[in-house]
mmCIF file of C-alpha atoms in Angstrom:
data_model
loop_
_atom_site.group_PDB
_atom_site.id
_atom_site.type_symbol
_atom_site.label_atom_id
_atom_site.label_comp_id
_atom_site.label_asym_id
_atom_site.label_seq_id
_atom_site.Cartn_x
_atom_site.Cartn_y
_atom_site.Cartn_z
ATOM 1 C CA MET A 1 36.567 -22.550 62.082
ATOM 2 C CA ASN A 2 35.013 -25.418 60.144
ATOM 3 C CA LEU A 3 31.546 -23.876 60.478
ATOM 4 C CA VAL A 4 32.905 -20.608 59.073
ATOM 5 C CA LEU A 5 34.270 -22.552 56.104
ATOM 6 C CA ARG A 6 30.867 -24.178 55.689
ATOM 7 C CA PHE A 7 29.143 -20.793 55.564
ATOM 8 C CA LEU A 8 31.680 -19.512 53.028
ATOM 9 C CA LEU A 9 31.150 -22.619 50.884
ATOM 10 C CA GLU A 10 27.399 -21.999 50.921
ATOM 11 C CA VAL A 11 27.933 -18.385 49.832
ATOM 12 C CA CYS A 12 30.365 -19.502 47.119
ATOM 13 C CA ALA A 13 27.810 -22.016 45.838
ATOM 14 C CA ILE A 14 25.254 -19.220 45.418
ATOM 15 C CA VAL A 15 27.822 -16.975 43.713
ATOM 16 C CA ALA A 16 28.886 -19.789 41.356
ATOM 17 C CA VAL A 17 25.315 -20.511 40.273
ATOM 18 C CA SER A 18 24.618 -16.803 39.831
ATOM 19 C CA TYR A 19 27.765 -16.359 37.733
ATOM 20 C CA TRP A 20 26.733 -19.325 35.602
ATOM 21 C CA GLY A 21 23.319 -17.796 34.989
ATOM 22 C CA PHE A 22 24.710 -14.478 33.850
ATOM 23 C CA VAL A 23 27.301 -16.140 31.586
ATOM 24 C CA VAL A 24 25.123 -18.727 29.839
ATOM 25 C CA GLY A 25 21.957 -16.679 29.529
ATOM 26 C CA LYS A 26 21.151 -15.427 26.038
ATOM 27 C CA GLY A 27 19.694 -11.943 26.164
ATOM 28 C CA MET A 28 19.382 -9.644 29.145
ATOM 29 C CA VAL A 29 16.042 -10.990 30.408
ATOM 30 C CA PHE A 30 17.241 -14.593 30.357
ATOM 31 C CA LYS A 31 20.539 -13.627 32.028
ATOM 32 C CA ILE A 32 18.620 -11.929 34.838
ATOM 33 C CA LEU A 33 16.226 -14.870 35.226
ATOM 34 C CA LEU A 34 19.057 -17.386 35.436
ATOM 35 C CA GLY A 35 21.552 -15.185 37.280
ATOM 36 C CA ILE A 36 19.132 -14.088 39.994
ATOM 37 C CA GLY A 37 16.293 -16.621 39.841
ATOM 38 C CA THR A 38 18.349 -19.800 40.115
ATOM 39 C CA PRO A 39 20.356 -18.704 43.169
ATOM 40 C CA LEU A 40 17.169 -17.362 44.751
ATOM 41 C CA LEU A 41 15.479 -20.739 44.271
ATOM 42 C CA ILE A 42 18.471 -22.505 45.841
ATOM 43 C CA MET A 43 18.426 -20.111 48.807
ATOM 44 C CA ILE A 44 14.705 -20.716 49.355
ATOM 45 C CA ILE A 45 15.160 -24.501 49.230
ATOM 46 C CA TRP A 46 18.143 -24.313 51.598
ATOM 47 C CA GLY A 47 16.259 -22.020 53.961
ATOM 48 C CA LEU A 48 13.248 -24.331 54.096
ATOM 49 C CA PHE A 49 15.050 -27.655 54.392
ATOM 50 C CA GLY A 50 18.792 -27.308 55.054
ATOM 51 C CA SER A 51 19.588 -24.328 57.252
ATOM 52 C CA PRO A 52 19.901 -24.618 61.038
ATOM 53 C CA ALA A 53 16.651 -22.611 61.340
ATOM 54 C CA ALA A 54 14.811 -24.628 58.667
ATOM 55 C CA GLN A 55 11.033 -24.839 58.950
ATOM 56 C CA ILE A 56 11.101 -28.416 57.642
ATOM 57 C CA PRO A 57 14.566 -29.671 58.627
ATOM 58 C CA LEU A 58 15.953 -32.675 56.806
ATOM 59 C CA THR A 59 18.142 -35.154 58.643
ATOM 60 C CA GLY A 60 20.364 -38.066 57.800
ATOM 61 C CA GLY A 61 20.414 -39.241 54.217
ATOM 62 C CA TYR A 62 17.855 -36.711 53.037
ATOM 63 C CA ARG A 63 19.981 -33.817 54.253
ATOM 64 C CA LEU A 64 23.043 -35.346 52.622
ATOM 65 C CA LEU A 65 21.152 -35.615 49.319
ATOM 66 C CA LEU A 66 20.150 -31.951 49.585
ATOM 67 C CA GLU A 67 23.764 -30.937 50.210
ATOM 68 C CA ILE A 68 24.976 -33.058 47.295
ATOM 69 C CA ALA A 69 22.355 -31.476 45.038
ATOM 70 C CA ILE A 70 23.157 -27.894 46.024
ATOM 71 C CA PHE A 71 26.937 -28.185 46.073
ATOM 72 C CA GLY A 72 26.796 -30.417 42.987
ATOM 73 C CA CYS A 73 24.884 -27.708 41.114
ATOM 74 C CA ALA A 74 27.595 -25.225 42.036
ATOM 75 C CA ILE A 75 30.318 -27.571 40.793
ATOM 76 C CA LEU A 76 28.444 -28.227 37.544
ATOM 77 C CA ALA A 77 27.879 -24.492 37.114
ATOM 78 C CA LEU A 78 31.609 -23.836 37.427
ATOM 79 C CA LEU A 79 32.388 -26.615 34.967
ATOM 80 C CA ALA A 80 29.803 -25.241 32.514
ATOM 81 C CA VAL A 81 31.592 -21.888 32.410
ATOM 82 C CA SER A 82 35.027 -23.514 31.982
ATOM 83 C CA LYS A 83 36.218 -22.945 35.547
ATOM 84 C CA SER A 84 37.374 -26.525 36.097
ATOM 85 C CA THR A 85 40.162 -25.641 38.533
ATOM 86 C CA LEU A 86 37.739 -23.696 40.709
ATOM 87 C CA ALA A 87 35.232 -26.544 40.474
ATOM 88 C CA PHE A 88 37.851 -29.045 41.651
ATOM 89 C CA ILE A 89 39.021 -26.845 44.540
ATOM 90 C CA PHE A 90 35.447 -26.094 45.575
ATOM 91 C CA GLY A 91 34.474 -29.771 45.451
ATOM 92 C CA ALA A 92 37.532 -30.811 47.457
ATOM 93 C CA LEU A 93 36.795 -28.187 50.118
ATOM 94 C CA VAL A 94 33.167 -29.322 50.344
ATOM 95 C CA ILE A 95 34.232 -32.945 50.849
ATOM 96 C CA VAL A 96 36.877 -32.104 53.468
ATOM 97 C CA ASN A 97 34.418 -29.811 55.240
ATOM 98 C CA LYS A 98 31.723 -32.498 55.333
ATOM 99 C CA ILE A 99 34.159 -35.097 56.675
ATOM 100 C CA LEU A 100 35.287 -32.718 59.431
ATOM 101 C CA MET A 101 31.675 -31.883 60.281
ATOM 102 C CA TYR A 102 31.017 -35.595 60.708
ATOM 103 C CA VAL A 103 34.190 -36.255 62.736
ATOM 104 C CA TRP A 104 33.620 -33.234 64.997
ATOM 105 C CA ASN A 105 29.863 -33.894 65.245
ATOM 106 C CA GLN A 106 28.896 -30.459 63.940
#
């Protein structure tokens, strides 16, 4: 169940960054670049370094830094569009999920 939560948190992070891009972008072209380009960049980085099937898998502290960067971007994106309650809930779920992954050796 914890791994399902992890997957949902990853999807929510992408959605949050995409939403941010479409909200803060000025003009249609910029909205599309931020709303689609930023999440796409995050997905590529995660796929290369963070996913279970990563071509260049990170471990230990480097993986933790990648997770902090990606989930941190999602939290900052939510805060930037005045969704502070969602940012807090999302951040709390990420922390609890990471603790459980460590405890259960996932």
